mmCIF file of C-alpha atoms in Angstrom:
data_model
loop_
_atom_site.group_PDB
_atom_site.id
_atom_site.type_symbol
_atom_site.label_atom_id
_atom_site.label_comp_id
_atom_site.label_asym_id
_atom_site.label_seq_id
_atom_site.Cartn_x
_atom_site.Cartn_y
_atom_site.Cartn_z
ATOM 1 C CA UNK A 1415 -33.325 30.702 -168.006
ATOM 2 C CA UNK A 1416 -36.684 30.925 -170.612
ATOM 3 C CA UNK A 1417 -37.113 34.242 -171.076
ATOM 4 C CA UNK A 1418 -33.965 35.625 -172.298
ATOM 5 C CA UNK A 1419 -33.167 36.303 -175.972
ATOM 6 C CA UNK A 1420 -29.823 36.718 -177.221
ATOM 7 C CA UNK A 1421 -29.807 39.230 -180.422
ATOM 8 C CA UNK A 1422 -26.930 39.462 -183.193
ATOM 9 C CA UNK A 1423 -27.536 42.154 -185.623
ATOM 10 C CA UNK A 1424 -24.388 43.445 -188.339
ATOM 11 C CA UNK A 1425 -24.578 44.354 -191.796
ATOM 12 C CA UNK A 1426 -23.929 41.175 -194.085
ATOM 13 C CA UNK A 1427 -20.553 39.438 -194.343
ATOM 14 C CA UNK A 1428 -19.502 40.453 -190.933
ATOM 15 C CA UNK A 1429 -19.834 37.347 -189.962
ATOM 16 C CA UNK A 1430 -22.742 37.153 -187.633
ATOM 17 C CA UNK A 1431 -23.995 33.907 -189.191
ATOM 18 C CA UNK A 1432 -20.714 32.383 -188.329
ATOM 19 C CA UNK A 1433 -20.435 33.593 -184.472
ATOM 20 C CA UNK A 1434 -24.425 33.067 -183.967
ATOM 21 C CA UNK A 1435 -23.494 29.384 -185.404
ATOM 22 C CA UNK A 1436 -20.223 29.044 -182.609
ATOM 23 C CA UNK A 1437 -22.605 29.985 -180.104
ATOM 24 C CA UNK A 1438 -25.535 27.515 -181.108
ATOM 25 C CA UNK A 1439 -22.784 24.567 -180.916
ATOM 26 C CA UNK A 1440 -21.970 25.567 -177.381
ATOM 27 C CA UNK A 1441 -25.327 25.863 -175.846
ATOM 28 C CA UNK A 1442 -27.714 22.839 -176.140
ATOM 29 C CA UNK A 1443 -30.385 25.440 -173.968
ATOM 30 C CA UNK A 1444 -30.282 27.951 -176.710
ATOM 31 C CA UNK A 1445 -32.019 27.958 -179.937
ATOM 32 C CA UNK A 1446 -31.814 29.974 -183.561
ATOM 33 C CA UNK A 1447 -35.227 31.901 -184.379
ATOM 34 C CA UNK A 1448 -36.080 31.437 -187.726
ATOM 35 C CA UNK A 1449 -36.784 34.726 -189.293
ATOM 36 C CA UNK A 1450 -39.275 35.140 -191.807
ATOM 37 C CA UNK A 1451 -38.776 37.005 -195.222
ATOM 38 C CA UNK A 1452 -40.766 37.655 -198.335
ATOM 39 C CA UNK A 1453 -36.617 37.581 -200.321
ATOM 40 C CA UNK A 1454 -36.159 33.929 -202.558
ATOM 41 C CA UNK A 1455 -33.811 31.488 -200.619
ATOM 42 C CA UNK A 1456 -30.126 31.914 -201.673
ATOM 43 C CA UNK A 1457 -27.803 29.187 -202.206
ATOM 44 C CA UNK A 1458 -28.854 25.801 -200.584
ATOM 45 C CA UNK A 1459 -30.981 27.731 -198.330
ATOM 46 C CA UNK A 1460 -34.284 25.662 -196.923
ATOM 47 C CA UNK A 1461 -37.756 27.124 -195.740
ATOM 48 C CA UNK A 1462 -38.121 26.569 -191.821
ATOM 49 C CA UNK A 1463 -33.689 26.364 -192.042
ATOM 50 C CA UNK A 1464 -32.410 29.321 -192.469
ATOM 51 C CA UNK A 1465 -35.666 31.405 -192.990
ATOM 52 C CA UNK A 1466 -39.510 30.995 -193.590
ATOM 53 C CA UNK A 1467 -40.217 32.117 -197.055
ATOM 54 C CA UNK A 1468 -43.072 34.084 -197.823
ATOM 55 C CA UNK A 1469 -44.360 35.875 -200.652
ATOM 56 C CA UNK A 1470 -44.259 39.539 -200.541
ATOM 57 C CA UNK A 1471 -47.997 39.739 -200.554
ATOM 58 C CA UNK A 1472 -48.492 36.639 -197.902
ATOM 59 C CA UNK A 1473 -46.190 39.000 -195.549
ATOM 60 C CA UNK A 1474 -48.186 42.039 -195.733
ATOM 61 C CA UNK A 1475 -51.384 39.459 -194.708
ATOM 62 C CA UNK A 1476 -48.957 38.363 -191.614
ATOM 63 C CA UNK A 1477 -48.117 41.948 -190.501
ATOM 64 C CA UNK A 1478 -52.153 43.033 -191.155
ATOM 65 C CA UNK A 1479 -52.870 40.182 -188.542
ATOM 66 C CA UNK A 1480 -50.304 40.865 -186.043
ATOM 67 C CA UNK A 1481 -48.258 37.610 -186.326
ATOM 68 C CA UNK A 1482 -44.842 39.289 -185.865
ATOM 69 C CA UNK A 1483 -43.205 41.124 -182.634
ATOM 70 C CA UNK A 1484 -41.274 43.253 -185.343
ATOM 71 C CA UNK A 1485 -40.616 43.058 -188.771
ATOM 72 C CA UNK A 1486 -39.310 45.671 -191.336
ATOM 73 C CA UNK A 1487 -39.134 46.442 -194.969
ATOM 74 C CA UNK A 1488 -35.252 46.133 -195.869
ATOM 75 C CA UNK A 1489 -35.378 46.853 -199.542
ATOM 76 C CA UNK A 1490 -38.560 47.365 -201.197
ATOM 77 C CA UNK A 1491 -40.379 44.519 -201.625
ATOM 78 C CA UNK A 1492 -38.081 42.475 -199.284
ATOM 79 C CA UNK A 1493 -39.360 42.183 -195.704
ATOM 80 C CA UNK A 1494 -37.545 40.498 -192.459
ATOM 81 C CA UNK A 1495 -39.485 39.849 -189.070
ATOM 82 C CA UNK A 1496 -39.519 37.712 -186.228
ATOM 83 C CA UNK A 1497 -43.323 35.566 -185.854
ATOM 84 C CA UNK A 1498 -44.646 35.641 -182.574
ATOM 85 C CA UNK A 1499 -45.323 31.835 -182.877
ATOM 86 C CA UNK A 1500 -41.435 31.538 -182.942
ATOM 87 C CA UNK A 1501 -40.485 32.863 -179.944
ATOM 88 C CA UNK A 1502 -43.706 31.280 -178.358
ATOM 89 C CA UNK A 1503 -42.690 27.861 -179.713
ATOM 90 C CA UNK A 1504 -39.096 28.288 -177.980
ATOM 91 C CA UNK A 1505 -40.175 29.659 -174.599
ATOM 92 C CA UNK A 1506 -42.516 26.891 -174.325
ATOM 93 C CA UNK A 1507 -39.154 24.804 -174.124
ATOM 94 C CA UNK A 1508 -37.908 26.498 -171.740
ATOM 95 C CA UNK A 1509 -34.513 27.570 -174.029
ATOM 96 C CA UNK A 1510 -33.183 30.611 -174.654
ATOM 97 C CA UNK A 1511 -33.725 32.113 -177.973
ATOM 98 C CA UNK A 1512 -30.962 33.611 -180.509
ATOM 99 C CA UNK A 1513 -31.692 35.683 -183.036
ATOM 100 C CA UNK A 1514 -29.639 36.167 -186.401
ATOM 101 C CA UNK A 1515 -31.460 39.529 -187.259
ATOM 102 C CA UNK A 1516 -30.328 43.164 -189.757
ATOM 103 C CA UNK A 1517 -29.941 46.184 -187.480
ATOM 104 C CA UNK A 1518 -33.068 47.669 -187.661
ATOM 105 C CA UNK A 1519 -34.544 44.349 -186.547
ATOM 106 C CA UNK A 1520 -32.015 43.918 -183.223
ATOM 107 C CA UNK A 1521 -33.273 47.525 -182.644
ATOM 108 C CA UNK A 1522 -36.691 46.603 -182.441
ATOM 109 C CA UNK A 1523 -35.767 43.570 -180.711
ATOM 110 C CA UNK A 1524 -33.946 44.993 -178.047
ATOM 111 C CA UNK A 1525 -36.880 47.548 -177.347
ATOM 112 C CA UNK A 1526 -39.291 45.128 -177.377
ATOM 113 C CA UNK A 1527 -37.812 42.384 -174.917
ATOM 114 C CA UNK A 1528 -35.927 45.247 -173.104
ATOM 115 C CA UNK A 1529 -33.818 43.697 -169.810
ATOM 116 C CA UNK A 1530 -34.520 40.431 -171.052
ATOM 117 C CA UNK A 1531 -31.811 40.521 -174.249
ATOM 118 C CA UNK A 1532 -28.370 41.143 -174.947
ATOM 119 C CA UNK A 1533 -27.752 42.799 -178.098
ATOM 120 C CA UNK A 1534 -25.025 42.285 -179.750
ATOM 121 C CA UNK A 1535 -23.465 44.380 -182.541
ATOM 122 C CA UNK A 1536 -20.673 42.578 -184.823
ATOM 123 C CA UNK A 1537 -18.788 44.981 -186.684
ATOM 124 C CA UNK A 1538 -16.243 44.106 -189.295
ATOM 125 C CA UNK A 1539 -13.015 46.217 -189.181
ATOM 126 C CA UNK A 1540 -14.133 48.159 -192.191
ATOM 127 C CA UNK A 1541 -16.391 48.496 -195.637
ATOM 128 C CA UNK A 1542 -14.005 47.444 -197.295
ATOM 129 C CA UNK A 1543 -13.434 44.063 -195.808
ATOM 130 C CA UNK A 1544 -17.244 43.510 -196.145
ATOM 131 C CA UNK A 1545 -16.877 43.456 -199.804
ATOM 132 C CA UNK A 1546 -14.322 41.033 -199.973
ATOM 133 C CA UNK A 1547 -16.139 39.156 -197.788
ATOM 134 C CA UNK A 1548 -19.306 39.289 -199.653
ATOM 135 C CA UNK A 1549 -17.662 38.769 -202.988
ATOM 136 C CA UNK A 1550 -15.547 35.507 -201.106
ATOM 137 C CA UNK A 1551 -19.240 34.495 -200.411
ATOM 138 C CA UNK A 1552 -20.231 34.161 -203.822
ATOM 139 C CA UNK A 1553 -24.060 34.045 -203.130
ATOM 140 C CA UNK A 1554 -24.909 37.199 -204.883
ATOM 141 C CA UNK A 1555 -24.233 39.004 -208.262
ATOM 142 C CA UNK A 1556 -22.183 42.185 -207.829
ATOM 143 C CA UNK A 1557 -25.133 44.442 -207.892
ATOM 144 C CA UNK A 1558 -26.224 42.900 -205.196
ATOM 145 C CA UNK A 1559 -23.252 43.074 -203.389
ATOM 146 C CA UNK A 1560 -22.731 46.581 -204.274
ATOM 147 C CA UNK A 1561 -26.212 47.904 -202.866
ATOM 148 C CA UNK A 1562 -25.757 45.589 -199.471
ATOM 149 C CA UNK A 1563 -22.121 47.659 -198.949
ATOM 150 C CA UNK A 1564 -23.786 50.996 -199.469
ATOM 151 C CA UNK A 1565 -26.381 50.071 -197.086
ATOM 152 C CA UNK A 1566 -23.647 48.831 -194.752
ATOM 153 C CA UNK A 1567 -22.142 52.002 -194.375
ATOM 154 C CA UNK A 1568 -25.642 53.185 -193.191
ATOM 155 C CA UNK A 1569 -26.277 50.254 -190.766
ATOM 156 C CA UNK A 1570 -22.571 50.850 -189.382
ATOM 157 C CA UNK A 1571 -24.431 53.891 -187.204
ATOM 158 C CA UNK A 1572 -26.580 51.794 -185.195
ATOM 159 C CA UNK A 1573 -23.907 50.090 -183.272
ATOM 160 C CA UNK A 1574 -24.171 52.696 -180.466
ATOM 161 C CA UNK A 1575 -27.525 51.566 -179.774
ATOM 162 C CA UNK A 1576 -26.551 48.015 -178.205
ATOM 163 C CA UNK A 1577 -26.015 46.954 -175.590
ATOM 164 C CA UNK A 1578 -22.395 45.254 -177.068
ATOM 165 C CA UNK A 1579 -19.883 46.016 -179.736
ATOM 166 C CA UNK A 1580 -18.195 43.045 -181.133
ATOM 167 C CA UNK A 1581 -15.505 43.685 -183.535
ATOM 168 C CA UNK A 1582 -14.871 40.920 -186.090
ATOM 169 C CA UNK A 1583 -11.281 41.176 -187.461
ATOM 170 C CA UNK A 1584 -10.241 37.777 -185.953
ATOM 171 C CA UNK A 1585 -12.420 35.184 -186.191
ATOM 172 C CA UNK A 1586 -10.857 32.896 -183.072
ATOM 173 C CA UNK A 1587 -10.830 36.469 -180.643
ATOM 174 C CA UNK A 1588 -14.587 36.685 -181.684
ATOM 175 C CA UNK A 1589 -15.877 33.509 -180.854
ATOM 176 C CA UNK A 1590 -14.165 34.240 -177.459
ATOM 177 C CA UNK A 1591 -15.737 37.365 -176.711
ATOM 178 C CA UNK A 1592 -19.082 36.352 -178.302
ATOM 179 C CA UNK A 1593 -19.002 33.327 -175.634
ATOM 180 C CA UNK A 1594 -17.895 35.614 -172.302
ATOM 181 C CA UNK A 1595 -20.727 37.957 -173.190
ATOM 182 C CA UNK A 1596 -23.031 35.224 -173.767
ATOM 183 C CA UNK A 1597 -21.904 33.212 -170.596
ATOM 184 C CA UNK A 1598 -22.058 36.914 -168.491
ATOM 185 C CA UNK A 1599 -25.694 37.204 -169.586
ATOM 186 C CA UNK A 1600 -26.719 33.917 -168.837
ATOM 187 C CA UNK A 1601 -25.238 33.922 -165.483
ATOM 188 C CA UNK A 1602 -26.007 37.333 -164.958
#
């Protein structure tokens, strides 16, 4: 089973975290990716946890040397990528990896490992409901949230280039069809 890569991509508060988390409690053989970003942790958020945090400047060094398989530049100043040395490290364990990436990144992703990886778009029912559901969040002031809706509009027109659509209006019906397509793959 090493070899395949499982890839969630949404815009934020569509609950990809949540479904990528279901998942990860299921399957003992498949493990999270830590992304790395150059953004300050949010919350109770821990370097090598949730992300590996990097200065903006150390990133730029990273992507000069070739340390990530992709990476982008989400906001200016704010980059996202996947290390090399991360999906080395989980390979070498023979697991499968997941990754919790934006859409640009599951793009990329999906290019890159090709037949290897699902990808997975989660989709909330509408803009709207992203807003609430950032706002419920509370880890962000509303300017924030206002300029991660705007871009979520934007992000909204990548979902045709997935292999999946996963619509997230129901929480229990998601983590159900999250886990056939997962167990399909797998199998497959």
């Amino acid at each position: 089973m090493s070899g395949k890569v499982l890839i969630f991509s949404a815009p934020s508060g569509s609950g990809k975290s949540t479904i990528v988390n279901h998942i990860l409690g299921l399957h003992p053989e498949i493990e999270f990716s830590v992304s790395a970003t150059s953004r300050p942790p949010r919350g109770a958020e821990q370097d090598g946890v949730e992300y590996l945090f990097y200065s903006a400047d150390v990133f730029r060094l990273m992507v000069r040397d070739g340390k990530f398989v992709e990476h982008e530049e989400v906001y200016p100043d704010r980059f996202y990528g996947t290390l090399k040395s991360e999906v080395n490290r989980i390979w070498a364990k023979g697991h499968v990896i997941i990754f919790d990436v934006d859409v640009k990144g599951g793009v990329s992703l999906k290019k890159y490992f090709g037949d290897s990886a699902l990808s997975v778009f989660i989709q909330a029912p509408s803009v709207e409901e992203l807003r609430k559901r950032l706002i419920a969040r509370a880890t962000d002031p509303m300017d924030a949230i206002e300029q991660r809706v705007a871009k979520a509009a934007e992000e909204m027109t990548y979902a045709p280039k997935f292999d999946r659509i996963l619509i997230n209006d129901d929480l229990e019906t998601a983590y159900r069809e999250a886990e056939k397509m997962v167990d399909d793959f797998l199998c497959g």
